[in-house]
Coordinates of C-alpha atoms in Angstrom, one line a residue:
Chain X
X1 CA -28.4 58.9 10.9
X2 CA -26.7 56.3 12.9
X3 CA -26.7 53.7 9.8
X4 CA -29.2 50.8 10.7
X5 CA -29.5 48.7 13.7
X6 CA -32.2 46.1 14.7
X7 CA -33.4 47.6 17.9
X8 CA -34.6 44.5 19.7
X9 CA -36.0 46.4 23.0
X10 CA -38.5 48.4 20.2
X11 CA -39.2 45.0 17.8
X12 CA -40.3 43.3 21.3
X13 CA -42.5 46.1 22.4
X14 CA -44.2 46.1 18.9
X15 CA -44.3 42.4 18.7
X16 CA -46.3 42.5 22.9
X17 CA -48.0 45.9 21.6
X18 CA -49.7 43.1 18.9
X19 CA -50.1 40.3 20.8
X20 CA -52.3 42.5 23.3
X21 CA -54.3 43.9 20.6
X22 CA -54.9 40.5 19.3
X23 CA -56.5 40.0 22.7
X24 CA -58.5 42.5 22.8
X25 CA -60.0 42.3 19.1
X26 CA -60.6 38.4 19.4
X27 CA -63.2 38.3 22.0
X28 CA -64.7 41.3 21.0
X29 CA -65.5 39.9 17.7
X30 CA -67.0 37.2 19.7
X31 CA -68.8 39.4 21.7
X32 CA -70.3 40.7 18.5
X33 CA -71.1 37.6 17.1
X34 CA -73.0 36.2 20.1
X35 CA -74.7 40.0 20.9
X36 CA -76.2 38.7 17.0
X37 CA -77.6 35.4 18.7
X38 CA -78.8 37.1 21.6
X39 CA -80.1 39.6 20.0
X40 CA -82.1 37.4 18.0
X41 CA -83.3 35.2 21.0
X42 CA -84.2 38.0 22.9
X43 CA -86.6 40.1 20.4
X44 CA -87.8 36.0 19.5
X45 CA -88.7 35.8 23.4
X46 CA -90.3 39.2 23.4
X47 CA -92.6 38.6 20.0
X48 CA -93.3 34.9 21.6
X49 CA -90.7 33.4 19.3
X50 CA -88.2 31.2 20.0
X51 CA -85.3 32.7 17.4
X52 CA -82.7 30.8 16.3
X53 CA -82.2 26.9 17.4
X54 CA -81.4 24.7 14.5
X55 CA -77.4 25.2 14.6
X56 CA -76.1 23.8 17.4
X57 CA -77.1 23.5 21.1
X58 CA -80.1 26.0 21.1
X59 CA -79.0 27.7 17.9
X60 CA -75.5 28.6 20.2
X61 CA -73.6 27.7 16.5
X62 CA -75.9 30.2 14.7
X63 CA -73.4 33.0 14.6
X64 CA -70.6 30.7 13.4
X65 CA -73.1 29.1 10.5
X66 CA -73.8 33.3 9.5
X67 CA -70.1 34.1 9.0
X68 CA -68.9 31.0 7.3
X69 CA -72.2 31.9 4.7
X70 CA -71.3 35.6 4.3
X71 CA -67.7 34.3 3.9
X72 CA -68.4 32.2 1.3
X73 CA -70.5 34.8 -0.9
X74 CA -69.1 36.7 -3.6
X75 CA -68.5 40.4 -3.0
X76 CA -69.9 42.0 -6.1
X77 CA -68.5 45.6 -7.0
X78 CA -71.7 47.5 -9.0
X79 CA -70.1 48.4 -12.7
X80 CA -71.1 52.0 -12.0
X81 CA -69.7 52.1 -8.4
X82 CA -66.2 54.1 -7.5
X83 CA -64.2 51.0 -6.8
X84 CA -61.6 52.2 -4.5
X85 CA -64.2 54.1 -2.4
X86 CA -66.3 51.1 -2.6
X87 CA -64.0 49.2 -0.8
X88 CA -62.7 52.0 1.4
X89 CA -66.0 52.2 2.7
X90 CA -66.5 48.9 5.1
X91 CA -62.6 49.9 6.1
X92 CA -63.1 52.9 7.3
X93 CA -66.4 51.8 9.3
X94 CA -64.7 49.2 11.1
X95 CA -61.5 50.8 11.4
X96 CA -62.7 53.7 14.3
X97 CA -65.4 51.2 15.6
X98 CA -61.9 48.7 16.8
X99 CA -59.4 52.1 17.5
X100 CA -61.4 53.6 20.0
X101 CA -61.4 50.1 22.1
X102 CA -57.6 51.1 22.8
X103 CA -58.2 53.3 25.7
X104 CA -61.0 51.1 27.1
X105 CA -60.2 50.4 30.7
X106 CA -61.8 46.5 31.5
X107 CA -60.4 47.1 35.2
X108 CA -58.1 49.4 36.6
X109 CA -54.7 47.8 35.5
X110 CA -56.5 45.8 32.4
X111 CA -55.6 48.7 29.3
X112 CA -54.5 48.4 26.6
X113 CA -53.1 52.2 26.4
X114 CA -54.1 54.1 29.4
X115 CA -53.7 57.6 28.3
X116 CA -54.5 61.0 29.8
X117 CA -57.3 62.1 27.6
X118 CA -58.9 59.2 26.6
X119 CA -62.4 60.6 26.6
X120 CA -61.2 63.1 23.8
X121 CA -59.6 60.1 22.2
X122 CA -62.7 58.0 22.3
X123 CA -65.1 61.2 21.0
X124 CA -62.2 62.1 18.4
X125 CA -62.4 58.3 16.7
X126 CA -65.5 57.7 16.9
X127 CA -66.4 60.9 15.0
X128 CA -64.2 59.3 12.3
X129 CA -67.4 56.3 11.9
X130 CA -69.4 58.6 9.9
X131 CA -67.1 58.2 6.8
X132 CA -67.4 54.8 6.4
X133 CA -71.1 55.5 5.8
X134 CA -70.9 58.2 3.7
X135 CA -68.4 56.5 1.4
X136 CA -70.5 53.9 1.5
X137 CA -73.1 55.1 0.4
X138 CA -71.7 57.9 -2.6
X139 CA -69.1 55.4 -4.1
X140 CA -72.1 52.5 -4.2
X141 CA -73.7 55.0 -7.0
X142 CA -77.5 54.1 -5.9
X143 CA -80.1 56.7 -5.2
X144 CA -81.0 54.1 -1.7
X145 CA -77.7 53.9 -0.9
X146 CA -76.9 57.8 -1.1
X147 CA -80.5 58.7 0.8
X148 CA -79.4 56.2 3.5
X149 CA -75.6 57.6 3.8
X150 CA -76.8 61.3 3.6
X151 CA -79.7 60.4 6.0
X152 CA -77.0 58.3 8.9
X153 CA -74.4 61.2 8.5
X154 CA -76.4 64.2 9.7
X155 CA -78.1 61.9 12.2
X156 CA -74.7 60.7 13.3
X157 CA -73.2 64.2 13.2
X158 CA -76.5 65.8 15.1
X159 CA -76.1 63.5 18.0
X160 CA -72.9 63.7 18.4
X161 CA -72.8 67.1 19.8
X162 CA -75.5 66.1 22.5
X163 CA -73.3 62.9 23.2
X164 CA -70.0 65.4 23.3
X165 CA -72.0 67.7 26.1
X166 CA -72.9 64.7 28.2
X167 CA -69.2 63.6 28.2
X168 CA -68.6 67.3 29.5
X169 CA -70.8 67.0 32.3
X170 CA -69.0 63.8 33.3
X171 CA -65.5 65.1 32.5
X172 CA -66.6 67.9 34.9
X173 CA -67.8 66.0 38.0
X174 CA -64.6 63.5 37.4
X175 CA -62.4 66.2 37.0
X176 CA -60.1 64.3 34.4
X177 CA -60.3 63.1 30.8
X178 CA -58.7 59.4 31.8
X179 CA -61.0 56.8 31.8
X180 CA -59.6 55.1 34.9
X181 CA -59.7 58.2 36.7
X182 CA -63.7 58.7 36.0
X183 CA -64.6 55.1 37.4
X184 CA -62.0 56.1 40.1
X185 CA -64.0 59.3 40.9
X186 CA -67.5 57.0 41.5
X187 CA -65.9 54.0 44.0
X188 CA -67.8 53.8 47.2
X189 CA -70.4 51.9 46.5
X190 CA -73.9 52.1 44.2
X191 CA -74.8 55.5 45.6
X192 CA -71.3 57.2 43.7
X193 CA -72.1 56.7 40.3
X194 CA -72.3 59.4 38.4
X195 CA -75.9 58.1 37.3
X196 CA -77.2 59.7 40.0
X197 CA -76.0 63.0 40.1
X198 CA -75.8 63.4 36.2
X199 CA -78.9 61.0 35.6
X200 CA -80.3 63.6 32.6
X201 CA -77.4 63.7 30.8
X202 CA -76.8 60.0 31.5
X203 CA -80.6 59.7 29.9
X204 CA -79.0 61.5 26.7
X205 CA -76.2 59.6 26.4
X206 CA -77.7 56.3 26.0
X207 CA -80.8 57.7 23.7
X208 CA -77.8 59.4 21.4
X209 CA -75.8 56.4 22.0
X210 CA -78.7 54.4 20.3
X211 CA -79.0 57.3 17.3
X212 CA -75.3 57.8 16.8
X213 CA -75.4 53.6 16.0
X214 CA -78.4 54.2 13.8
X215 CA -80.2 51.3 15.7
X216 CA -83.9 51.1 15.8
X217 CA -86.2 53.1 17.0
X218 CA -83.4 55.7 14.9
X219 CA -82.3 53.3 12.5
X220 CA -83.7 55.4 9.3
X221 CA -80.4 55.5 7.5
X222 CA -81.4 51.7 6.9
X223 CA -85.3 52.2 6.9
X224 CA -86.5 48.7 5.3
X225 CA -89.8 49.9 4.4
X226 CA -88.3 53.7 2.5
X227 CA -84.7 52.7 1.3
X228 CA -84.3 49.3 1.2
X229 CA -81.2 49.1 3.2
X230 CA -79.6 52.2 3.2
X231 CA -75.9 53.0 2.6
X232 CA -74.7 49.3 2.7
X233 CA -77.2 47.8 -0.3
X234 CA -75.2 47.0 -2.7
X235 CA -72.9 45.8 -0.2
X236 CA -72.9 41.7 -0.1
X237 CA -70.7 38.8 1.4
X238 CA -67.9 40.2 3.6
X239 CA -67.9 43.7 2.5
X240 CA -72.1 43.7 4.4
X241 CA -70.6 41.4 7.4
X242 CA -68.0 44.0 8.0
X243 CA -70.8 47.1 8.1
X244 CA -72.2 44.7 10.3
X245 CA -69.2 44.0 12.9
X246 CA -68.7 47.6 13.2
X247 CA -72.3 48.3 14.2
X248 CA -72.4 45.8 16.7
X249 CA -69.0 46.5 17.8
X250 CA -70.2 50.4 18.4
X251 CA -73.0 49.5 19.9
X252 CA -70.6 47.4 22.6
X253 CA -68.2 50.4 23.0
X254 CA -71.1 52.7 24.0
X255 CA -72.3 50.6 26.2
X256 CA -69.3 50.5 27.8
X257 CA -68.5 53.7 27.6
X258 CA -72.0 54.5 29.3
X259 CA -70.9 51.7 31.8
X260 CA -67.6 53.4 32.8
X261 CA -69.0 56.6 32.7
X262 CA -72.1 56.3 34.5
X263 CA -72.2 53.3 36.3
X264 CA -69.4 52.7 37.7
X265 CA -67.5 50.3 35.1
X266 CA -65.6 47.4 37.4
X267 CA -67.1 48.6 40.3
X268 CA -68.9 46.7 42.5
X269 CA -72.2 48.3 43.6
X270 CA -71.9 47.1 47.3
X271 CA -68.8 47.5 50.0
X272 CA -68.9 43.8 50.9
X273 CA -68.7 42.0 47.1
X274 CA -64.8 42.7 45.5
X275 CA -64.6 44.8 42.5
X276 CA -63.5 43.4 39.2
X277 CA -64.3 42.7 35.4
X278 CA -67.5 40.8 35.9
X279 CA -69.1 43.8 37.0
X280 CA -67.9 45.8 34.0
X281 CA -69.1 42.5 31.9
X282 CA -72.9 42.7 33.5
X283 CA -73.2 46.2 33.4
X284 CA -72.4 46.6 29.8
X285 CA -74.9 44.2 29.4
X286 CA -77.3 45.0 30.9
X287 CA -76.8 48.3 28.4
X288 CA -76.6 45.9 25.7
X289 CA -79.8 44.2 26.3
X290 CA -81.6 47.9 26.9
X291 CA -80.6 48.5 23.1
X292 CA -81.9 45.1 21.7
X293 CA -84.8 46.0 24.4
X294 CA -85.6 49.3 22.9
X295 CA -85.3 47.4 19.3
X296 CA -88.4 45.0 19.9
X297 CA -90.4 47.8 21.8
X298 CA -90.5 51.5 19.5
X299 CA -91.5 51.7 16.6
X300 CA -89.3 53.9 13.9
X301 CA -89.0 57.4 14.5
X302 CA -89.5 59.7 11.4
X303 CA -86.9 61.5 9.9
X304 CA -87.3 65.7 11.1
X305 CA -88.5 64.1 14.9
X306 CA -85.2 62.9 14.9
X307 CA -83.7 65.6 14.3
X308 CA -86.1 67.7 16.3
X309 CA -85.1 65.5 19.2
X310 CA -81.4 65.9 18.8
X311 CA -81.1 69.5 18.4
X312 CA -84.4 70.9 20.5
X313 CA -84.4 68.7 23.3
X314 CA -81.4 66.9 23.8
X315 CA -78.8 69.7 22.9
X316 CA -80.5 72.1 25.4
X317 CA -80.6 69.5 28.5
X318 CA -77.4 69.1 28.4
X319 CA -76.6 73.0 28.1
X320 CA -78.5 73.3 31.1
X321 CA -77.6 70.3 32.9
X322 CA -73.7 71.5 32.6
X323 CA -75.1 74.6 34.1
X324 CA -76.0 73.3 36.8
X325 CA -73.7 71.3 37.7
X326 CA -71.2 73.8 37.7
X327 CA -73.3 76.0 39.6
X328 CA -73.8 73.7 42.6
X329 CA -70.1 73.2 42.5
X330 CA -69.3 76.5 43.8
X331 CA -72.0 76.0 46.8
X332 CA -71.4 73.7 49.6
X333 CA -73.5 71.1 48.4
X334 CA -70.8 70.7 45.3
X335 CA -69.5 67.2 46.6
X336 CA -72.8 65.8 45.5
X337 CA -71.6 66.3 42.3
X338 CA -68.2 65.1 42.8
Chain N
X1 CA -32.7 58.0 13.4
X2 CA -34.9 58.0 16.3
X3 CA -38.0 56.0 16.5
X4 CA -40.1 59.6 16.4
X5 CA -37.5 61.0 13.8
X6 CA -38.9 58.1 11.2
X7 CA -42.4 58.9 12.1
X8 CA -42.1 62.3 11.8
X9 CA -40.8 61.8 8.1
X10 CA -43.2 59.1 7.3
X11 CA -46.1 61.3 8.3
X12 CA -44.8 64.3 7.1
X13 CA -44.5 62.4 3.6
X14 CA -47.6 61.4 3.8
X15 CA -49.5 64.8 4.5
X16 CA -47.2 66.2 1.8
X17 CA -48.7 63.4 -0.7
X18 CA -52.3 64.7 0.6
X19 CA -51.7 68.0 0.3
X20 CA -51.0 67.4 -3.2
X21 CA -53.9 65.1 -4.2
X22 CA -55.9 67.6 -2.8
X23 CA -55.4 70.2 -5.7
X24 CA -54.3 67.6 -8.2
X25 CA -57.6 65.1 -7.8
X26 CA -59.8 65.0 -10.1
X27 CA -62.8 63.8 -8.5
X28 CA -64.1 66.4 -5.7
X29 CA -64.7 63.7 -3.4
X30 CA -61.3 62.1 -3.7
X31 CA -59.8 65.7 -3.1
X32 CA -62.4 66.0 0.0
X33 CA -61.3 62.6 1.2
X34 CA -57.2 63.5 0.8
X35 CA -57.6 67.0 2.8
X36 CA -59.0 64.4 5.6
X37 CA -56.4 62.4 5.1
X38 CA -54.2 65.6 5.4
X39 CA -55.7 66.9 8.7
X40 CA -55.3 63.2 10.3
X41 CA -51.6 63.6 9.6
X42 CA -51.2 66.6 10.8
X43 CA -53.0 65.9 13.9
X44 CA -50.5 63.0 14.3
X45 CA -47.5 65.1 13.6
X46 CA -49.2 67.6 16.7
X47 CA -49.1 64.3 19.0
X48 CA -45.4 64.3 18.4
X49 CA -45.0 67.6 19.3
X50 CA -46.9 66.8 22.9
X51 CA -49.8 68.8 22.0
X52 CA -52.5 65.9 22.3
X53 CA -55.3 68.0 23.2
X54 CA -55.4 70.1 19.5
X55 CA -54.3 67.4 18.0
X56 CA -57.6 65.5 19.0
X57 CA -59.4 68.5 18.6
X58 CA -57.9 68.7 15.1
X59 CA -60.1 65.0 14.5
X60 CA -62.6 65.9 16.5
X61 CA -63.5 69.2 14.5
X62 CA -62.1 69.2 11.1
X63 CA -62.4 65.6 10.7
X64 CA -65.6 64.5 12.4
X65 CA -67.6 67.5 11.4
X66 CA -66.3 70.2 9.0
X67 CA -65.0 67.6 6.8
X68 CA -68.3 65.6 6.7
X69 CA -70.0 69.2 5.7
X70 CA -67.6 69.6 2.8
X71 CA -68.5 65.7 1.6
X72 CA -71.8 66.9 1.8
X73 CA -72.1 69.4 -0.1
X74 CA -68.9 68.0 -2.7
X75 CA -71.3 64.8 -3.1
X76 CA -74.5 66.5 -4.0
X77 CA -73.1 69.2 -6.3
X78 CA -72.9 68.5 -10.3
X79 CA -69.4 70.0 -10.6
X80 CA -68.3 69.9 -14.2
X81 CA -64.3 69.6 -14.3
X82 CA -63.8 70.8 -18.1
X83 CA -66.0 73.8 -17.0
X84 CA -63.7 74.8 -13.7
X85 CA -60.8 74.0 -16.2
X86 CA -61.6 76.8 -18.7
X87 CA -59.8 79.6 -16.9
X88 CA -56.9 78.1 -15.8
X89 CA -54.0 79.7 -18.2
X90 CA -56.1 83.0 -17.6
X91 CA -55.3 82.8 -13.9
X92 CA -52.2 81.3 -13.8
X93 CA -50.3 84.6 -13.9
X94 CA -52.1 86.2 -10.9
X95 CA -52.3 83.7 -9.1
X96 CA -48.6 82.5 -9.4
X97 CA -48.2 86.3 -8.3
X98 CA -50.0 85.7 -5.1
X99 CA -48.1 82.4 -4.6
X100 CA -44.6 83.9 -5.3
X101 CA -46.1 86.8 -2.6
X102 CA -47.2 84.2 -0.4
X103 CA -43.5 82.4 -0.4
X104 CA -41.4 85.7 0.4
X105 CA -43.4 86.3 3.1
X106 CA -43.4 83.1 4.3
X107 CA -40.0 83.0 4.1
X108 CA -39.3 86.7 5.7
X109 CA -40.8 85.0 8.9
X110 CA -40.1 81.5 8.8
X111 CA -36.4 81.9 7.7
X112 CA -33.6 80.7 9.9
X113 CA -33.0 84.1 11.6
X114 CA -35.9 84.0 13.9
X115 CA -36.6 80.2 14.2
X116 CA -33.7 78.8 13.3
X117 CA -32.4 76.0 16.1
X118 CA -30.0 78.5 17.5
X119 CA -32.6 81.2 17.9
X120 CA -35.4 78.3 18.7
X121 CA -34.0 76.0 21.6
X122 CA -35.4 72.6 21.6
X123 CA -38.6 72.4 23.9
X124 CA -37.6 69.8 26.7
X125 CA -40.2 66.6 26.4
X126 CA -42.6 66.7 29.5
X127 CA -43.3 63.9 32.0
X128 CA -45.3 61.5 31.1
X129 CA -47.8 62.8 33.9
X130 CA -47.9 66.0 31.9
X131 CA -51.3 66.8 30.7
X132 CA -51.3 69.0 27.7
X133 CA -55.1 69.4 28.2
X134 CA -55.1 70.9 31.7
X135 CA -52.4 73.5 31.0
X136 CA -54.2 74.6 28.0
X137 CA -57.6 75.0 29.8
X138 CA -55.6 76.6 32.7
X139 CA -54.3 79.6 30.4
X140 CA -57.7 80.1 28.3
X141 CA -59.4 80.4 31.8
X142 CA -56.9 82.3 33.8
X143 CA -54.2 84.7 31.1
X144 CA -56.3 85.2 28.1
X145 CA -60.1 84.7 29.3
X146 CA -61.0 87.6 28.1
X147 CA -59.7 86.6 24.8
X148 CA -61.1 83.5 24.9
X149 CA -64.5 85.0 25.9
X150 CA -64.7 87.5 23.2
X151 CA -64.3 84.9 20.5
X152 CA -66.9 83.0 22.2
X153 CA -69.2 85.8 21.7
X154 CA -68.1 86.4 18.2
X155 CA -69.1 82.8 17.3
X156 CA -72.1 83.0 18.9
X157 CA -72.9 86.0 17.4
X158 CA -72.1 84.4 13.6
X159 CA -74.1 81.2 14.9
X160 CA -77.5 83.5 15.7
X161 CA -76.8 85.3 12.4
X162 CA -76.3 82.5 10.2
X163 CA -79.6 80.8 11.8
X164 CA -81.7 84.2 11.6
X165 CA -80.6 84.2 7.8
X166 CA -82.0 81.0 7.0
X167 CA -84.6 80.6 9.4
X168 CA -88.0 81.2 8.2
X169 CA -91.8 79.8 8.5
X170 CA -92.8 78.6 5.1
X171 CA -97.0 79.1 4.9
X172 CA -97.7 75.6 3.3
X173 CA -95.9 74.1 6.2
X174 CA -98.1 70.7 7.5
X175 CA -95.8 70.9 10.5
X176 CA -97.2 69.9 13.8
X177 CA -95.6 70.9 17.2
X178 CA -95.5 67.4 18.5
X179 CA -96.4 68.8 22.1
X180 CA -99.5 69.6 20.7
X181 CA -100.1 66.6 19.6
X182 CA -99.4 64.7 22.7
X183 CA -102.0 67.1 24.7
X184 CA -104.7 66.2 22.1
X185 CA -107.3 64.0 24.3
X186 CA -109.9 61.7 22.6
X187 CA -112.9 64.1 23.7
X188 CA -111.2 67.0 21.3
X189 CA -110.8 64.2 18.0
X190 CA -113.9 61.9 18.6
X191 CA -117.3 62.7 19.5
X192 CA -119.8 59.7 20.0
X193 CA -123.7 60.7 18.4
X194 CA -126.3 58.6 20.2
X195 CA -128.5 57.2 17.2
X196 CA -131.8 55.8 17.0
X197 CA -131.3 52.3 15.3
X198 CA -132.8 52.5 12.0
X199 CA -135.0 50.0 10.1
X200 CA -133.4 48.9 7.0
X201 CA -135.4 49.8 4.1
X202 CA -135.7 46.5 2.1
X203 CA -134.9 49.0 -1.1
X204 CA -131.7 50.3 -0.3
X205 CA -130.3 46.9 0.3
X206 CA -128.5 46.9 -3.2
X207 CA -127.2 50.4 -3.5

């Protein structure tokens, strides 16, 4: 040991290191908080609603009004719950739902860490999501809460080898595991994207990508009409909101994950616009508003078609789709796949 | 000390600490929950040693799905503590035999004569350009595929066996191939009977 020093050069990059994550979290947390008004407006337009409009300019305040309530509220601990778990719990769901946004390129300079295998990075975190749920729902010590947790974690962990085998297909046709290196692989216009060439296992991704956030038409780990709530029922005030953030904010990340994967992320789709972060912002979305789409159109799923789906049809399409692809890559039509 | 230095000793404390709570919890699930907490560690002390692609694996598989297994089946068991207890000063001779075994051997390997920092130079750090990933996948493919292949097909043989064990049709099944189901057309559910309207009888009226 050198006996202690203040090194200024490392206190500065820690000190930037923060500043940039601050920068990051902030408007995602916004993002989340107006993807709950849209939401809400949207499935109101589509059941001939209007949604929300009293708070504020046509309701824009609503989201504001819902986080000063659940603020306010008390955060009861059950007398029979685990109370260290029990507060674990909403930690550990948020915690992977904000890590894995690290490596999330917006354009091709605009990272925060822009690492060589991000796409392991981004599958290893968010396989850590699962626990928040299952914490959740054991340390709450409520027969709804446990059938919700145990219901979300092997729907979680089902799907997330189908989601895992789409990435492969992408990792293969990209050739790389950095995430600015995949969008690099698809510039050239609308007709690059990997949609195209991978279009079954981009199908897969977004259906999984809808399971593995337990949103509706999977959403049985929080199946109104069976369990009340699920794993986050005895959860109230700030301790539900933050379940709540990190649902939405998952939801965000896969769509952009689907965006930078499939379609392109900050590319623009034609040679004669520029490309930049508006396209990344409207393509997300556009994925966005296909999951509160698919909220207001299918009804719930039941429990072993779930499953069925996951592990009968999904897990083999991708199999064969990665087949294939590597196939055609060894014949002269590989650049198709490139 | 080094910026890595203090990480390494932070982390290393902290998978120590784990390690311990794991056998000295006494809650299942809080053991359950330390060995993640262990594996996490290690995977971050792996990152220091530039070898990101196991130590994401390390997450990816022992945390995001072996460990969710093990709370699964920790969380649904009735384990009674006093019960496991019972047998403990019985054991403790044999199985402080095996540990004291364990150590020597450990130690016959481990000790400073074969990977001692004189024996052991210190690997040089890689460019930052340096992808761990791609020079693993090179040598599994290339130098040991057939390694590599063979332990593929010894999973895949446990995977077939471990489903043909457990795999079977129970008789009072209701299941329903859902292909089936979507084939059905109205004409095979619903046939419509051409009646002859009928004259109520002014008795029947109240039955």
């Amino acid at each position: 040991m050198e006996g202690l020093y203040v090194d200024w050069a490392a206190v500065q990059t820690v000190a930037w290191t923060l500043i940039k994550i601050m920068a990051l979290v902030v408007p995602l947390m916004l993002g989340v908080a107006y993807l709950t008004y849209w939401e809400r407006k949207i499935i109101g337009w589509m059941q001939v609603r209007i949604g929300p409009n009293r708070v504020g300019f046509q309701g824009l305040l609503q989201p504001i009004a819902d986080g000063l309530k659940l603020l306010m509220k008390e955060i009861i601990i059950p007398s029979g719950a685990n109370k260290s778990l029990f507060i674990l719990g909403p930690i550990l769901a948020i915690a992977p739902a904000l890590a894995a946004w690290a490596v999330i390129p917006f354009t091709d300079t605009l990272v925060l860490a822009n690492i060589n295998a991000g796409l392991l990075y981004v599958m290893a975190i968010t396989s850590m999501g699962v626990y928040g749920v299952i914490i959740a729902g054991w340390a709450s010590n409520s027969k709804y809460a446990f059938l919700g947790a145990m219901r979300s974690a092997a729907q979680i962990v089902s799907y997330e080898i189908a989601m895992g085998f789409a990435l492969v297909g992408v990792l293969m046709a990209a050739q790389s595991l950095n995430l600015i290196d995949i969008v690099q692989g698809q510039s050239g216009g609308l007709h690059q994207w990997y949609i195209w060439p991978l279009f079954p296992l981009f199908i897969v991704y977004l259906i999984s990508g809808v399971a593995e956030t337990n949103r509706a038409p999977f959403d049985v780990a929080e199946g109104e009409s069976e369990i009340v709530a699920g794993f986050h029922v005895e959860y109230s005030g700030m301790a539900f909101a933050v379940f709540f953030l990190a649902e939405y904010a998952n939801m965000i990340l896969i769509a952009a994950l689907t965006t930078l994967m499939f379609l392109g992320g900050w590319l623009s789709p034609v040679s004669f616009l520029p490309d930049g972060i508006v396209w990344w912002l409207l393509k997300t979305g556009f994925v966005l508003f296909l999951f509160l789409w698919f909220r207001a159109t299918f009804p719930r799923y039941r429990y072993d078609q779930i499953m069925r789906l996951g592990w009968k049809v999904f897990i083999p399409i991708t199999i064969v789709w990665i087949v294939v692809v590597g196939g055609m890559m060894q014949t002269p039509y590989g650049y198709l796949f490139h | 000390m080094t910026y890595t230095t203090a990480i390494f000793y932070i982390f290393a404390a902290i998978l120590v600490f784990a390690g311990l709570r794991v056998i000295t919890a006494r809650n299942p699930v809080h053991a359950a929950l330390f060995l993640v907490l262990a594996f996490f560690t290690a995977a971050g002390l792996w990152m220091l040693l530039e070898a990101e692609f196991l130590a994401i694996v390390l997450v990816l598989v022992y945390v995001g799905a072996v460990m969710v297994l093990f709370l699964f089946v920790v969380m649904m068991l009735d384990i009674n503590l006093d019960k496991l207890r019972e047998g403990f000063w019985d054991y403790l001779p044999i199985a402080g035999f095996v540990s004291v075994l364990l150590m020597i051997e450990m130690a016959l390997i481990l000790g400073s004569r074969h990977f001692g920092l004189d024996v052991m130079a210190t690997p040089e750090p890689h460019p930052a350009d340096y992808s761990n990933t791609k020079e693993l996948g090179r040598l599994l493919y290339t130098d040991y595929v057939y390694a590599f292949e063979l332990a593929a097909v010894i999973l895949l043989v446990a995977i077939v066996a471990a489903i043909a064990l457990t795999l079977r049709r129970r008789k009072d099944s209701k299941y329903i191939d859902p292909a089936e189901q979507v084939k059905v057309k109205r004409n095979d559910r619903l046939r419509i009977v051409k009646m002859q309207a009928v004259k109520k009888q002014s008795g029947e009226e109240g039955a």
